[in-house]
Coordinates of C-alpha atoms and ligand atoms in Angstrom, one line a residue:
X196 CA 141.2 61.1 125.6
X197 CA 138.8 64.3 125.9
X198 CA 139.3 66.2 129.2
X199 CA 135.9 66.9 129.8
X200 CA 133.2 64.2 129.5
X201 CA 131.0 64.4 126.3
X202 CA 127.5 64.5 127.0
X203 CA 125.8 61.1 127.4
X204 CA 123.6 61.5 124.3
X205 CA 127.0 61.3 122.4
X206 CA 126.6 57.6 123.0
X207 CA 123.5 56.9 121.1
X208 CA 125.1 55.7 117.9
X209 CA 127.3 53.2 119.8
X210 CA 124.4 52.1 122.0
X211 CA 122.4 51.6 118.7
X212 CA 125.1 49.2 117.5
X213 CA 125.3 47.5 120.8
X214 CA 121.6 46.8 120.8
X215 CA 121.6 45.7 117.1
X216 CA 124.3 43.2 117.6
X217 CA 122.7 41.9 120.9
X218 CA 119.4 41.3 119.3
X219 CA 121.0 39.5 116.4
X220 CA 122.7 37.5 118.8
X221 CA 119.3 36.5 120.7
X222 CA 117.7 36.1 117.2
X223 CA 120.4 33.5 116.1
X224 CA 119.8 29.5 116.1
X225 CA 123.0 29.1 117.5
X226 CA 123.3 28.1 121.2
X227 CA 127.0 29.1 121.3
X228 CA 129.1 30.9 118.4
X229 CA 132.1 29.4 119.6
X230 CA 133.3 27.1 122.5
X231 CA 136.1 27.4 124.7
X232 CA 137.4 25.5 127.9
X233 CA 137.2 27.2 131.1
X234 CA 140.9 27.4 131.0
X235 CA 141.1 28.7 127.9
X236 CA 138.7 31.5 128.7
X237 CA 140.5 32.1 132.0
X238 CA 143.6 32.7 130.0
X239 CA 142.0 35.1 127.5
X240 CA 140.3 37.1 130.2
X241 CA 141.8 37.3 133.6
X242 CA 144.3 40.1 133.2
X243 CA 145.7 43.0 135.3
X244 CA 143.8 46.2 135.5
X245 CA 145.1 48.3 132.8
X246 CA 147.3 51.5 133.3
X247 CA 145.9 53.4 130.2
X248 CA 142.3 54.5 129.8
X249 CA 140.4 53.0 126.8
X250 CA 137.7 54.6 124.7
X251 CA 133.9 53.5 124.9
X252 CA 134.5 52.4 121.2
X253 CA 137.7 50.1 122.2
X254 CA 135.8 48.6 125.2
X255 CA 132.6 47.7 122.9
X256 CA 135.1 46.1 120.4
X257 CA 136.8 44.3 123.2
X258 CA 133.4 42.9 124.4
X259 CA 132.3 41.9 120.8
X260 CA 135.6 40.0 120.4
X261 CA 136.5 38.4 123.8
X262 CA 133.1 38.1 125.4
X263 CA 130.3 38.0 123.0
X264 CA 131.5 34.9 121.0
X265 CA 131.7 32.8 124.1
X266 CA 128.0 34.0 125.4
X267 CA 125.4 31.2 125.5
X268 CA 122.0 32.4 123.6
X269 CA 119.3 31.0 125.9
X270 CA 117.0 32.3 123.1
X271 CA 118.1 29.8 120.7
X272 CA 115.4 27.3 119.7
X273 CA 118.0 24.5 120.2
X274 CA 118.4 25.8 124.0
X275 CA 115.8 23.3 125.4
X276 CA 117.1 22.8 128.9
X277 CA 115.5 25.9 130.6
X278 CA 113.1 28.8 129.4
X279 CA 115.0 31.7 130.2
X280 CA 114.8 33.4 126.8
X281 CA 114.6 36.7 128.3
X282 CA 113.2 37.8 124.7
X283 CA 109.9 39.4 125.8
X284 CA 110.1 42.5 123.4
X285 CA 108.3 45.0 125.8
X286 CA 110.8 43.8 129.0
X287 CA 113.7 44.2 126.8
X288 CA 112.6 47.6 126.0
X289 CA 111.8 48.2 129.5
X290 CA 114.5 46.7 130.9
X291 CA 117.3 48.9 128.9
X292 CA 115.2 51.9 130.0
X293 CA 115.5 50.8 133.6
X294 CA 119.4 50.3 133.3
X295 CA 119.7 53.7 131.8
X296 CA 117.5 55.9 134.2
X297 CA 119.0 54.1 137.3
X298 CA 116.3 54.2 140.1
X299 CA 116.7 52.6 143.6
X300 CA 113.8 50.6 144.8
X301 CA 115.0 50.7 148.4
X302 CA 113.2 54.0 148.8
X303 CA 110.5 55.9 147.1
X304 CA 110.4 59.8 147.7
X305 CA 113.8 60.6 146.4
X306 CA 115.2 57.1 145.0
X307 CA 112.3 55.8 142.7
X308 CA 109.1 58.0 142.9
X309 CA 107.3 56.1 140.3
X310 CA 109.2 52.9 140.0
X311 CA 108.1 52.0 143.8
X312 CA 104.4 52.1 142.5
X313 CA 105.0 50.2 139.3
X314 CA 106.7 47.5 141.6
X315 CA 103.7 47.6 143.7
X316 CA 101.4 47.2 140.7
X317 CA 103.6 44.0 139.5
X318 CA 103.3 42.5 143.1
X319 CA 99.5 43.1 142.9
X320 CA 99.3 41.7 139.2
X321 CA 101.2 38.5 140.6
X322 CA 98.9 38.2 143.7
X323 CA 96.0 38.2 141.5
X324 CA 97.2 35.7 139.2
X325 CA 97.9 33.3 142.1
X326 CA 94.7 34.0 143.7
X327 CA 95.5 36.0 146.7
X328 CA 93.3 39.0 147.3
X329 CA 94.6 42.6 146.8
X330 CA 93.2 45.5 148.5
X331 CA 91.6 48.6 146.6
X332 CA 94.4 50.6 145.4
X333 CA 93.5 53.7 147.2
X334 CA 94.0 51.9 150.2
X335 CA 97.7 51.1 149.7
X336 CA 99.2 53.5 151.9
X337 CA 102.4 51.6 152.7
X338 CA 104.8 48.9 151.7
X339 CA 103.0 47.0 154.4
X340 CA 99.9 46.7 152.1
X341 CA 101.6 45.7 149.0
X342 CA 101.4 42.0 149.7
X343 CA 105.0 40.9 148.7
X344 CA 108.6 41.9 148.0
X345 CA 110.7 41.4 144.7
X346 CA 113.9 39.9 144.9
X347 CA 116.6 38.6 142.7
X348 CA 115.6 35.2 142.5
X349 CA 113.7 32.4 143.8
X350 CA 116.3 31.6 146.3
X351 CA 116.1 35.1 147.7
X352 CA 112.1 34.9 147.7
X353 CA 112.7 31.3 149.3
X354 CA 115.1 32.7 151.8
X355 CA 112.7 35.5 153.0
X356 CA 110.0 32.9 153.2
X357 CA 112.1 30.9 155.6
X358 CA 112.8 34.1 157.8
X359 CA 109.1 34.5 157.9
X360 CA 108.4 31.0 158.9
X361 CA 111.1 31.3 161.6
X362 CA 109.7 34.6 163.1
X363 CA 106.3 33.2 163.0
X364 CA 107.4 30.0 164.8
X365 CA 109.4 31.8 167.5
X366 CA 108.5 35.3 167.5
X367 CA 111.6 37.5 168.4
X368 CA 114.4 35.4 167.0
X369 CA 115.3 38.4 164.8
X370 CA 116.5 40.3 167.9
X371 CA 117.1 37.2 170.3
X372 CA 118.7 34.9 167.8
X373 CA 118.1 31.3 167.5
X374 CA 118.4 29.5 170.7
X375 CA 116.9 26.1 170.1
X376 CA 117.8 25.1 166.5
X377 CA 115.9 21.8 166.7
X378 CA 112.6 23.9 167.0
X379 CA 113.0 24.8 163.1
X380 CA 112.2 21.4 161.5
X381 CA 111.5 21.8 158.0
X382 CA 109.0 19.3 155.9
X383 CA 110.0 19.0 152.2
X384 CA 109.3 16.3 149.6
X385 CA 112.0 13.8 149.4
X386 CA 114.1 13.7 146.3
X387 CA 112.4 16.7 144.1
X388 CA 113.0 19.8 146.1
X389 CA 115.2 22.8 145.3
X390 CA 118.3 23.2 147.1
X391 CA 117.5 27.0 147.9
X392 CA 114.8 26.0 150.5
X393 CA 117.5 24.1 152.6
X394 CA 119.9 26.6 152.2
X395 CA 117.7 29.3 153.0
X396 CA 116.9 27.4 156.4
X397 CA 120.6 27.2 156.9
X398 CA 121.4 30.9 156.0
X399 CA 118.6 32.2 158.4
X400 CA 120.5 30.5 161.3
X401 CA 117.9 27.4 161.8
X402 CA 120.4 24.8 160.6
X403 CA 119.1 22.2 158.3
X404 CA 116.8 20.0 160.2
X405 CA 115.1 18.5 157.2
X406 CA 112.2 16.0 157.5
X407 CA 112.1 14.3 154.1
X408 CA 108.8 12.9 153.4
X409 CA 108.1 10.2 150.7
X410 CA 106.4 11.2 147.4
X411 CA 104.1 9.4 145.0
X412 CA 104.3 10.4 141.4
X413 CA 106.5 13.6 142.6
X414 CA 103.9 14.7 145.0
X415 CA 103.6 14.3 149.0
X416 CA 102.4 11.0 150.0
X417 CA 99.7 12.5 152.2
X418 CA 99.5 9.7 154.6
X419 CA 103.3 9.8 155.3
X420 CA 103.1 13.8 155.2
X421 CA 100.3 13.6 158.2
X422 CA 102.4 11.2 160.0
X423 CA 105.6 13.6 159.6
X424 CA 103.7 16.7 160.9
X425 CA 102.3 14.6 163.8
X426 CA 105.4 13.1 164.5
X427 CA 107.4 16.4 164.9
X428 CA 104.7 18.3 166.6
X429 CA 106.5 21.3 168.4
X430 CA 109.6 21.0 166.3
X431 CA 108.4 22.4 162.9
X432 CA 108.6 25.9 161.3
X433 CA 107.4 25.3 157.7
X434 CA 106.1 22.7 155.5
X435 CA 107.1 23.5 151.7
X436 CA 105.1 22.2 148.8
X437 CA 106.2 22.7 145.0
X438 CA 103.9 24.2 142.7
X439 CA 106.0 23.0 139.8
X440 CA 109.2 21.1 141.2
X441 CA 112.4 22.2 139.3
X442 CA 112.8 18.8 137.9
X443 CA 109.5 17.6 136.3
X444 CA 107.5 20.7 137.3
X445 CA 105.0 18.6 138.9
X446 CA 102.3 20.6 140.8
X447 CA 101.6 19.1 144.2
X448 CA 98.1 18.7 145.3
X449 CA 98.1 22.2 147.2
X450 CA 94.7 21.9 148.7
X451 CA 95.2 18.6 150.0
X452 CA 98.6 19.4 151.2
X453 CA 97.3 22.4 153.1
X454 CA 94.3 20.3 154.6
X455 CA 96.4 17.7 155.6
X456 CA 98.9 19.8 157.4
X457 CA 96.4 22.2 158.9
X458 CA 94.3 19.1 160.3
X459 CA 97.3 18.0 162.5
X460 CA 99.0 21.5 163.1
X461 CA 96.8 24.6 162.5
X462 CA 99.8 27.1 163.0
X463 CA 102.9 25.7 161.0
X464 CA 103.9 28.1 158.3
X465 CA 102.9 26.8 154.8
X466 CA 105.1 27.9 152.0
X467 CA 104.4 27.1 148.3
X468 CA 107.3 27.5 145.8
X469 CA 105.8 28.2 142.7
X470 CA 108.9 29.6 140.7
X471 CA 107.6 27.3 137.9
X472 CA 103.9 27.1 139.0
X473 CA 103.2 30.8 138.2
X474 CA 102.5 29.2 134.7
X475 CA 99.5 27.5 135.6
X476 CA 97.8 30.7 136.6
X477 CA 97.9 31.8 133.1
X478 CA 95.6 29.5 131.5
X479 CA 92.2 27.7 132.1
X480 CA 93.7 24.7 131.0
X481 CA 96.0 24.5 134.2
X482 CA 94.6 27.0 136.5
X483 CA 92.8 24.4 138.5
X484 CA 96.2 22.6 139.7
X485 CA 96.9 25.8 141.7
X486 CA 93.4 25.4 143.5
X487 CA 94.3 25.7 147.4
X488 CA 97.6 27.9 146.8
X489 CA 95.8 31.0 148.2
X490 CA 95.7 29.2 151.4
X491 CA 99.4 29.1 151.8
X492 CA 100.9 31.5 154.1
X493 CA 103.7 32.6 151.3
X494 CA 104.4 31.8 147.6
X495 CA 107.6 32.3 145.7
X496 CA 107.3 33.2 142.1
X497 CA 110.2 33.7 139.3
X498 CA 108.9 35.8 136.5
X499 CA 112.5 35.4 134.7
X500 CA 111.8 31.7 134.5
X501 CA 108.4 31.9 133.1
X502 CA 107.6 34.9 131.3
X503 CA 110.6 35.4 129.2
X504 CA 111.7 38.5 131.2
X505 CA 115.6 38.9 131.4
X506 CA 117.2 38.2 134.7
X507 CA 116.7 38.9 137.5
X508 CA 113.1 39.2 138.7
X509 CA 111.4 37.1 141.4
X510 CA 108.4 38.0 144.1
X511 CA 107.9 36.5 147.4
X512 CA 104.0 37.0 147.9
X513 CA 102.5 36.7 151.3
X514 CA 98.7 35.9 152.0
X515 CA 98.7 38.5 155.2
X516 CA 100.6 41.6 153.6
X517 CA 101.2 42.6 157.2
X518 CA 103.1 39.5 158.0
X519 CA 106.2 41.2 156.4
X520 CA 106.5 43.2 159.4
X521 CA 108.1 40.3 161.1
X522 CA 111.3 40.7 159.1
X523 CA 111.5 44.6 158.8
X524 CA 114.1 46.7 159.2
X525 CA 114.2 50.2 160.2
X526 CA 116.9 52.8 159.6
X527 CA 116.9 56.6 159.8
X528 CA 119.3 56.8 157.3
X529 CA 117.3 56.2 154.3
X530 CA 114.0 54.4 154.7
X531 CA 112.0 56.3 157.1
X532 CA 108.8 56.6 154.7
X533 CA 105.9 54.2 154.1
X534 CA 106.5 53.4 150.7
X535 CA 110.2 52.6 151.3
X536 CA 110.7 48.9 150.1
X537 CA 114.0 48.6 151.8
X538 CA 112.1 48.2 154.9
X539 CA 110.6 45.0 153.7
X540 CA 113.5 43.3 151.8
X541 CA 115.9 41.4 154.1
X542 CA 119.5 41.1 152.6
X543 CA 118.7 43.9 150.4
X544 CA 119.5 47.5 150.4
X545 CA 120.1 49.1 147.1
X546 CA 117.9 47.4 144.6
X547 CA 117.7 47.6 140.9
X548 CA 114.6 48.2 139.0
X549 CA 114.1 44.9 137.6
X550 CA 110.5 44.4 138.2
X551 CA 109.8 46.8 135.2
X552 CA 110.9 43.9 133.2
X553 CA 107.8 41.8 134.5
X554 CA 105.6 44.9 134.6
X555 CA 106.2 45.6 131.1
X556 CA 106.0 41.7 130.0
X557 CA 102.6 41.5 131.8
X558 CA 101.2 44.8 130.7
X559 CA 102.1 44.2 127.1
X560 CA 100.6 40.5 127.0
X561 CA 97.6 41.3 129.0
X562 CA 95.5 38.3 130.3
X563 CA 94.6 37.2 126.7
X564 CA 98.2 37.2 125.6
X565 CA 99.5 35.1 128.5
X566 CA 96.9 32.9 128.0
X567 CA 97.7 32.3 124.4
X568 CA 101.3 32.2 125.3
X569 CA 100.8 29.2 127.7
X570 CA 98.5 27.5 125.8
X571 CA 101.2 27.4 122.8
X572 CA 103.9 25.9 125.4
X573 CA 101.4 23.4 126.6
X574 CA 100.7 22.2 123.0
X575 CA 104.5 22.1 122.4
X576 CA 104.7 20.1 125.5
X577 CA 102.3 17.6 124.4
X578 CA 103.9 17.4 121.1
X579 CA 107.3 16.8 122.4
X580 CA 105.6 14.1 124.7
X581 CA 104.3 12.3 121.7
X582 CA 107.5 12.3 119.7
X583 CA 109.1 10.7 122.8
X584 CA 106.4 8.0 123.4
X585 CA 106.4 7.3 119.7
X586 CA 110.1 6.4 120.0
X587 CA 111.1 2.8 121.0
X588 CA 114.4 3.7 122.6
X589 CA 113.0 6.7 124.6
X590 CA 111.1 6.6 127.8
X591 CA 109.1 9.5 129.2
X592 CA 109.1 9.7 133.1
X593 CA 106.0 11.4 134.3
X594 CA 102.9 13.2 132.9
X595 CA 103.8 16.9 132.3
X596 CA 101.8 19.5 134.4
X597 CA 103.5 22.4 132.6
X598 CA 106.3 22.7 130.3
X599 CA 108.8 19.9 131.2
X600 CA 109.4 16.7 129.8
X601 CA 111.9 14.3 131.5
X602 CA 112.9 11.2 129.5
X603 CA 115.8 8.8 129.2
X604 CA 117.3 7.0 126.3
X605 CA 116.9 3.1 127.0
X606 CA 120.1 1.5 126.1
X607 CA 119.5 -2.2 124.4
X608 CA 118.5 -4.6 127.1
X609 CA 116.7 -2.5 129.3
X610 CA 113.7 -3.9 130.8
X611 CA 111.5 -0.7 131.5
X612 CA 109.3 -1.3 134.7
X613 CA 111.5 -3.9 136.0
X614 CA 115.0 -2.8 135.2
X615 CA 117.7 -4.8 137.5
X616 CA 120.5 -2.4 139.3
X617 CA 123.0 -3.3 136.4
X618 CA 120.4 -1.9 133.8
X619 CA 119.6 1.1 135.9
X620 CA 123.6 1.9 136.3
X621 CA 124.1 1.2 132.6
X622 CA 121.0 3.6 131.7
X623 CA 122.3 6.4 133.8
X624 CA 126.0 6.0 132.2
X625 CA 124.6 6.2 129.0
X626 CA 122.3 9.1 129.4
X627 CA 125.2 10.9 131.6
X628 CA 127.5 10.2 128.2
X629 CA 124.7 11.7 126.0
X630 CA 124.5 14.9 128.2
X631 CA 128.2 15.2 128.1
X632 CA 128.3 15.0 124.6
X633 CA 125.4 17.5 124.1
X634 CA 127.5 20.0 126.5
X635 CA 130.8 19.6 124.6
X636 CA 129.5 20.0 121.3
X637 CA 127.2 22.9 122.3
X638 CA 124.8 22.6 119.3
X639 CA 121.7 21.7 121.3
X640 CA 121.0 22.2 125.1
X641 CA 118.9 19.7 127.4
X642 CA 119.1 19.8 131.1
X643 CA 120.2 16.8 133.3
X644 CA 119.7 16.0 137.1
X645 CA 119.0 13.1 139.2
X646 CA 115.2 12.0 139.7
X647 CA 113.9 9.4 141.8
X648 CA 111.8 7.2 139.4
X649 CA 108.4 7.9 141.2
X650 CA 106.2 6.6 138.4
X651 CA 108.2 3.2 138.1
X652 CA 108.7 3.5 134.3
X653 CA 112.2 2.0 134.7
X654 CA 112.1 0.6 138.0
X655 CA 110.3 2.3 141.0
X656 CA 112.4 4.2 143.5
X657 CA 115.6 3.9 141.2
X658 CA 117.6 6.9 141.1
X659 CA 117.8 8.2 137.4
X660 CA 119.8 10.6 135.6
X661 CA 117.3 11.8 132.8
X662 CA 117.4 14.3 130.0
X663 CA 114.9 17.4 130.3
X664 CA 113.3 19.2 127.5
X665 CA 111.5 22.4 128.2
X666 CA 108.8 23.8 125.8
X667 CA 108.9 27.8 127.0
X668 CA 110.7 29.2 124.1
X669 CA 108.2 30.1 121.3
X670 CA 110.8 29.3 118.7
X671 CA 111.1 25.8 119.3
X672 CA 109.4 24.1 116.2
X673 CA 108.1 20.3 115.8
X674 CA 111.3 20.2 113.4
X675 CA 113.7 21.1 116.3
X676 CA 111.9 18.6 118.7
X677 CA 112.6 15.8 116.0
X678 CA 116.0 17.0 115.2
X679 CA 116.9 17.0 119.0
X680 CA 115.5 13.4 119.6
X681 CA 117.5 12.3 116.4
X682 CA 120.4 13.6 117.7
X683 CA 120.1 12.2 121.3
X684 CA 119.2 9.0 119.9
X685 CA 122.4 9.0 117.7
X686 CA 124.4 9.9 120.8
X687 CA 122.8 7.1 122.7
X688 CA 123.5 4.5 120.2
X689 CA 127.1 5.7 120.1
X690 CA 127.3 5.7 124.1
X691 CA 125.8 2.2 124.1
X692 CA 128.4 0.6 122.0
Ligands
PLP972 C1 114.9 27.7 140.2 C2 114.2 27.6 141.2 C3 114.5 28.2 142.6 C4 115.5 29.3 142.5 O1 115.3 30.3 141.8 P1 116.6 31.4 141.2 O2 115.8 32.2 140.6 O3 117.6 30.6 140.3 O4 117.2 31.8 142.6 C5 113.6 27.9 143.6 N1 112.8 27.0 143.5 C6 112.5 26.4 142.3 C7 111.3 25.2 142.3 C8 112.9 26.7 141.1 O5 112.8 26.0 140.1

């Protein structure tokens, strides 16, 4: 071992190799190069901290032997469960740069001089896409005028949204603590929500006082919503609507939800979870589906889910930028300056410059590139939906608003629309068996979850265990779509025997 560290520039050749191998990994069609059980991987990797130092070369060899072969490649066109490709070229370049230069977004002046401004630019671009106003750049004098924060994920963004709702409902809870948890009821659509919203309420000390409202076609039943808001008057902190739920990506009727809630309760906090819905903002073909979102008090968006940027970048946008003052922190240790994001990012101190990945992706695509990207996705969604519809043994469960298509394999003897309990149980067994085989074999990836049959394709109200395709990855071709459906059908036939 050398006694004095070599200059970091000496790492250039090995970094070139790391980059080349990693890019080749992403370019591969394979979802997995090798599969092993969790126990086998545990036995391979849980070891004592070595006594002896090792060279950088040895570490890289170890990574390529023991870690890389088991990594999942979400950029594979056969990985169709999610769209987390992390393969936008500009964001890969920017992401590597940001890791190397190590800025800390907690503060501006000495931690992240240019990084903070680039982060504010991203927040403003996202606001603009969603339809929130931005103030002239020359008037942005502090983080209180940025209009949002970036976090490490939709979960973090939703958590800050619930803190805002809590403070808005009972001002001073931040200092006094929660005194009457019953005061913090949370209205959500039944059966289609994301767990993070409920967890966020719990994490912020509000308990889980969920008021689940019935849905119709995966959107709020507005009559039931009005009733729930009225019946719980004085006990509500927020109403949450999904602009793209995490199952079928259905976008709620946001304007109608807003108007329905506001008519009954003019002040309850309205939060839109647009982790997926941001995609609708990218193209005129879907932009209208977001009408009304600009009237919500806060909006979560997840660039790492929808812009092909590497993990982890999410943002919470707030209609009134100053509302972030409700949850701000103050410290004379580090953040005593106007542009210190640490003041407005609850639960986060040191913060990596992940927003640069979104900055680079948005900047390199431009509005035209984003529209083209999204229109291609919509075309792939439509093509997949047509293939499912043309197949007598497959049933599509919704009209796709965005990139998700949830569908199920119909075991022989299923009566779609009027399936009996026994048939529903059988259908779910077979679709779960299909998914288990998919996971075990690791050649293809589709997602699975439970879903209320809100359109009544199998039987209205039945809880189904469908498969889900997502069209985000531009590498997915019609051939991939045909092949995965052939494969699913074959597994379905085998599982139905
Ligand atoms: C994925 C998702 C989240 C959570 O986002 P993470 O980035 O995984 O933390 C929240 N809401 C919805 C609707 C989601 O789909």
